[in-house]
XYZ file of C-alpha atoms in Angstrom:
364
model
C -21.876 -59.432 12.036
C -20.400 -57.581 14.974
C -16.922 -57.976 13.507
C -18.171 -56.600 10.219
C -19.741 -53.593 12.010
C -16.535 -52.898 13.848
C -14.569 -53.043 10.628
C -17.062 -50.711 8.945
C -16.809 -48.290 11.858
C -13.016 -48.333 11.764
C -13.092 -47.750 8.000
C -15.496 -44.816 8.438
C -13.277 -43.262 11.114
C -10.291 -43.729 8.856
C -12.078 -41.853 6.069
C -12.993 -39.045 8.454
C -9.406 -38.913 9.657
C -8.148 -38.779 6.096
C -10.506 -35.875 5.395
C -9.225 -33.994 8.416
C -5.647 -34.672 7.362
C -6.373 -33.449 3.850
C -7.906 -30.274 5.250
C -4.907 -29.757 7.500
C -2.634 -30.002 4.503
C -4.284 -27.119 2.598
C -1.466 -24.978 1.293
C -1.215 -21.724 -0.614
C 1.533 -20.165 -2.627
C 1.972 -16.451 -2.064
C 4.398 -14.037 -3.639
C 4.749 -10.251 -3.609
C 5.781 -7.349 -5.784
C 8.934 -6.767 -3.676
C 12.342 -8.459 -3.886
C 14.213 -9.330 -0.696
C 16.522 -6.356 -1.281
C 13.714 -3.857 -0.530
C 12.555 -3.610 3.059
C 8.878 -3.367 2.092
C 8.913 -7.150 1.898
C 9.188 -7.307 5.697
C 5.519 -6.332 5.963
C 4.551 -9.254 3.713
C 6.736 -11.666 5.644
C 5.315 -10.549 8.977
C 1.758 -11.105 7.774
C 2.608 -14.609 6.539
C 4.256 -15.400 9.868
C 1.166 -14.270 11.801
C -1.230 -16.024 9.430
C 0.641 -19.322 9.621
C 0.679 -19.191 13.416
C -3.035 -18.505 13.638
C -4.087 -21.053 11.018
C -1.811 -23.914 12.082
C -3.511 -27.176 11.200
C -5.828 -25.531 8.677
C -3.693 -23.578 6.212
C -0.021 -23.224 5.342
C 1.111 -20.245 3.275
C 4.375 -20.773 1.417
C 5.899 -17.366 0.694
C 8.165 -16.454 -2.224
C 9.995 -13.174 -2.745
C 8.991 -10.947 -5.649
C 10.116 -12.148 -9.050
C 10.731 -15.732 -7.980
C 7.371 -17.124 -9.150
C 6.175 -14.449 -11.590
C 7.467 -10.980 -12.521
C 6.305 -8.255 -10.132
C 3.988 -6.714 -12.698
C 2.230 -10.055 -13.240
C 1.312 -10.801 -9.627
C -2.188 -9.357 -10.109
C -2.882 -11.563 -13.104
C -1.444 -14.645 -11.406
C -3.818 -14.265 -8.454
C -6.759 -13.369 -10.672
C -6.268 -16.527 -12.755
C -5.635 -18.761 -9.747
C -2.075 -19.598 -10.814
C -1.175 -18.668 -7.249
C -3.571 -18.236 -4.368
C -2.287 -14.957 -2.916
C -0.081 -11.991 -3.726
C 1.151 -9.042 -1.683
C 0.841 -5.691 -3.441
C 0.530 -1.923 -3.466
C -2.867 -1.267 -5.118
C -1.639 1.703 -7.129
C 0.238 -0.571 -9.515
C -3.096 -1.680 -10.968
C -4.576 1.784 -11.673
C -4.419 0.987 -15.378
C -7.076 -1.661 -14.784
C -9.288 0.595 -12.680
C -8.433 4.133 -11.571
C -10.014 3.379 -8.181
C -6.925 1.356 -7.275
C -5.012 4.636 -7.005
C -6.759 6.138 -3.919
C -6.901 2.651 -2.412
C -3.092 2.791 -2.454
C -2.240 6.396 -1.657
C -3.348 10.005 -1.926
C -1.547 13.174 -2.942
C -1.361 15.510 0.070
C -4.499 14.087 1.697
C -4.617 10.992 3.966
C -1.956 10.169 6.529
C -1.400 6.612 7.741
C -3.807 6.889 10.670
C -6.475 8.271 8.338
C -6.155 5.130 6.236
C -6.398 2.886 9.303
C -9.460 4.785 10.569
C -11.138 4.761 7.181
C -10.397 1.101 6.452
C -11.572 -0.224 9.786
C -14.381 2.128 10.851
C -15.556 4.299 7.945
C -16.263 1.726 5.221
C -12.914 1.548 3.478
C -12.462 -2.210 3.778
C -15.686 -2.839 1.888
C -14.506 -0.649 -0.987
C -11.239 -2.567 -1.336
C -13.248 -5.745 -1.738
C -15.706 -4.106 -4.109
C -12.908 -2.992 -6.452
C -10.774 -6.148 -6.204
C -13.955 -8.215 -6.362
C -14.436 -7.128 -9.987
C -11.364 -9.215 -10.744
C -12.347 -12.313 -8.776
C -10.326 -11.458 -5.684
C -10.725 -10.811 -1.978
C -8.446 -8.161 -0.477
C -7.044 -7.824 3.029
C -5.294 -4.480 3.672
C -2.496 -5.429 6.063
C 0.128 -2.694 6.099
C 0.344 1.078 6.082
C 3.150 3.624 5.975
C 3.166 7.359 6.501
C 4.244 9.810 3.819
C 7.034 8.802 1.496
C 10.492 10.251 1.626
C 10.413 12.624 -1.301
C 12.840 12.863 -4.219
C 16.431 11.654 -4.138
C 18.395 13.731 -6.654
C 21.845 14.794 -7.789
C 20.798 18.454 -7.822
C 18.891 20.051 -4.930
C 15.125 20.614 -5.111
C 14.301 23.418 -2.712
C 11.332 24.968 -4.491
C 8.679 24.246 -7.095
C 10.842 26.042 -9.652
C 13.553 23.419 -9.135
C 11.177 20.745 -10.493
C 11.175 22.335 -13.939
C 12.383 19.918 -16.601
C 13.306 17.187 -14.102
C 12.796 13.580 -15.171
C 11.678 11.924 -11.971
C 10.768 8.332 -11.248
C 7.297 8.580 -9.716
C 4.437 6.115 -9.163
C 0.780 6.983 -9.258
C -1.839 8.247 -11.699
C -2.668 11.487 -9.893
C 0.948 11.921 -8.851
C 2.140 11.873 -12.462
C -0.399 14.465 -13.571
C 0.464 16.676 -10.621
C 4.197 16.470 -11.327
C 3.616 17.391 -14.966
C 1.669 20.462 -13.888
C 4.536 21.398 -11.587
C 6.959 21.329 -14.520
C 8.554 17.901 -14.129
C 7.958 14.691 -16.041
C 6.996 11.289 -14.670
C 9.143 8.263 -15.447
C 7.682 4.896 -14.472
C 9.926 1.998 -13.503
C 10.097 -0.862 -11.035
C 11.823 -0.296 -7.722
C 14.663 -2.633 -8.638
C 15.579 -0.464 -11.646
C 15.889 2.844 -9.801
C 19.454 2.520 -8.509
C 21.024 1.915 -11.904
C 18.853 4.560 -13.560
C 20.055 7.145 -11.034
C 23.632 5.977 -11.353
C 23.595 6.235 -15.164
C 21.695 9.514 -15.295
C 18.693 8.010 -17.058
C 16.571 9.956 -14.570
C 17.294 13.117 -12.594
C 15.791 11.820 -9.387
C 13.459 9.300 -7.853
C 10.959 8.644 -5.120
C 10.129 5.153 -3.992
C 9.021 4.691 -0.399
C 9.792 5.581 3.211
C 13.361 6.496 4.266
C 14.219 2.998 5.478
C 13.085 1.398 2.215
C 14.938 4.007 0.155
C 18.047 3.365 2.226
C 17.737 -0.369 1.560
C 17.583 0.533 -2.161
C 20.967 2.268 -1.889
C 19.758 5.640 -3.197
C 22.158 7.472 -0.874
C 25.050 5.955 -2.836
C 24.078 7.551 -6.156
C 22.479 10.868 -5.095
C 23.613 13.778 -2.969
C 20.301 15.433 -2.117
C 16.970 14.433 -0.643
C 13.945 16.735 -1.050
C 11.261 16.463 1.631
C 8.406 16.086 2.443
C 6.722 13.388 0.352
C 3.740 15.484 -0.724
C 3.064 13.158 -3.652
C 2.183 10.191 -1.407
C 1.023 11.316 2.012
C 0.547 7.672 3.088
C 0.485 4.233 1.465
C -1.497 1.025 1.945
C -0.358 -2.522 1.170
C -2.174 -5.816 1.403
C -2.791 -9.275 0.033
C -4.829 -10.178 -3.026
C -6.504 -13.560 -2.581
C -8.079 -15.579 -5.368
C -11.794 -15.675 -4.537
C -12.187 -19.395 -5.197
C -9.242 -20.169 -2.916
C -10.740 -17.901 -0.249
C -14.166 -19.503 -0.443
C -12.636 -22.978 -0.171
C -11.451 -22.114 3.347
C -13.611 -22.632 6.407
C -15.227 -19.525 7.920
C -12.960 -19.961 10.952
C -9.813 -19.939 8.811
C -10.969 -16.878 6.881
C -11.589 -15.090 10.170
C -8.086 -15.958 11.353
C -6.587 -14.467 8.182
C -8.588 -11.289 8.749
C -7.317 -11.113 12.333
C -3.740 -11.569 11.104
C -4.235 -8.748 8.594
C -5.636 -6.363 11.204
C -2.803 -7.146 13.622
C -0.245 -6.647 10.870
C -1.819 -3.326 9.908
C -1.205 -1.865 13.345
C 2.229 -3.457 13.700
C 3.329 -2.056 10.345
C 2.634 1.535 11.386
C 4.953 1.500 14.388
C 7.512 -0.733 12.664
C 7.890 1.512 9.622
C 7.854 4.737 11.632
C 10.700 3.486 13.825
C 12.637 2.253 10.795
C 11.986 5.521 8.921
C 13.207 7.544 11.870
C 16.419 5.527 12.107
C 17.025 5.787 8.361
C 16.521 9.556 8.438
C 19.490 9.804 10.785
C 21.561 7.706 8.375
C 20.620 9.845 5.378
C 21.426 13.009 7.311
C 25.035 11.862 7.651
C 25.615 11.413 3.904
C 23.050 13.558 2.030
C 21.879 17.163 2.192
C 18.200 17.124 3.168
C 16.079 20.009 1.878
C 12.447 20.893 2.522
C 9.740 22.715 0.592
C 8.442 25.754 2.470
C 4.840 26.039 3.692
C 3.782 28.358 0.854
C 4.978 25.855 -1.748
C 3.208 22.994 0.029
C -0.026 25.017 0.146
C 0.240 25.620 -3.605
C 0.851 21.914 -4.206
C -2.176 21.077 -2.031
C -4.411 23.291 -4.163
C -3.079 21.725 -7.367
C -3.399 18.213 -5.934
C -7.047 18.865 -5.063
C -7.763 19.877 -8.656
C -6.040 16.758 -10.007
C -8.002 14.507 -7.646
C -11.263 16.112 -8.761
C -10.274 15.649 -12.397
C -9.327 11.981 -12.032
C -12.333 11.164 -9.864
C -14.725 12.618 -12.423
C -13.239 10.461 -15.171
C -14.150 7.211 -13.409
C -17.258 6.591 -11.257
C -15.456 3.855 -9.312
C -12.617 6.237 -8.457
C -15.118 8.942 -7.524
C -16.864 6.506 -5.172
C -13.617 5.768 -3.314
C -12.611 9.424 -3.080
C -16.094 10.403 -1.931
C -15.923 7.861 0.893
C -12.499 9.193 1.921
C -13.669 12.807 1.877
C -16.793 11.940 3.844
C -14.536 10.358 6.454
C -12.367 13.497 6.588
C -15.448 15.685 6.896
C -16.909 13.542 9.666
C -13.666 13.039 11.588
C -12.851 16.765 11.386
C -15.350 17.348 14.188
C -13.264 15.521 16.762
C -9.858 16.108 15.175
C -10.386 19.881 15.160
C -11.872 19.965 18.666
C -8.897 18.076 20.079
C -6.180 19.904 18.116
C -3.259 20.133 18.442
C -3.194 16.856 20.352
C -5.026 14.617 17.883
C -3.680 12.572 14.996
C -2.325 14.816 12.270
C -3.691 17.748 10.314
C -7.192 18.288 8.989
C -6.367 18.744 5.288
C -8.030 21.347 3.091
C -8.942 18.751 0.494
C -10.876 18.563 -2.792
C -14.422 19.809 -3.331
C -16.533 17.000 -1.852
C -19.734 18.093 -3.602
C -18.048 18.054 -7.001
C -16.836 14.510 -6.419
C -20.220 13.481 -4.986
C -21.849 14.590 -8.220
C -19.339 12.581 -10.269
C -19.831 9.487 -8.096
C -23.585 9.536 -8.743
C -23.278 9.528 -12.537
């Protein structure tokens, strides 16, 4: 009988060990919207590296560059359906599904990168990402941020608003497209990998894509002579990882917490990493392109027009209005300290949209 008990005990331990081993072998497939040729992918790779280090023995994320598992535009659907467990993205690509994805990705002449970090981590932003992505069966971890985008790379100089007239410009974003149209240009939508050839062949008159270092990696300096700054259309951008909710819930609470820690660490790393890279790329562009800049009066006019567009878009979609209202409430609240400590605090205090108008739209 004792021998039988010992055998039973050994068998039970073996089963427990097998369960632990199975748990240790949990693996995810993750892709992104970016190919290896665009430097934005470095933020995805860095997150995966951190996550794999922190979750060793619990979870292994196998990462694939954009386009290798599914086309970039299908990453959202692949995560939603559970075809893959995770996908890196820029939320603005999904504004056609819900307009609220647009301010979760960027704002026109409003937030800077630090504003996004503040809002996400301390003013309720993180909860709104998960509320919006949650409608599609996903959990979202914002894990990267960049400051304002470069501006337009063109073959003819853009020094004023008048120079935008009739220009066909590659531009992402719902609000951004409406704003450009009001300024006299026309929005052309295309994936980042198509921009170089479109500029080279004259299909478009100019293009924006990302920060200077990313635009340099896209080779835009080879097919344009001018670069118009600043990037008023996207004053900052957020990136993150979409996670299938069932895959997320299958993880232990400890593993989920480790992924959240990796995302928060990556968020702060990305800010300094991209600012250093953008600074270095600016020097490179300056050697081969003529860099122009809109004057303050033009930027003030664009700000006023951007505010009106934001109010218009927000009042078309209660979900979008809810996100914008939260962002404006943050700006209103943070203005107390930012203004008191000017000029030594973090960025400007923007003269943004009418918060009461958007509050009324959010309550409908």
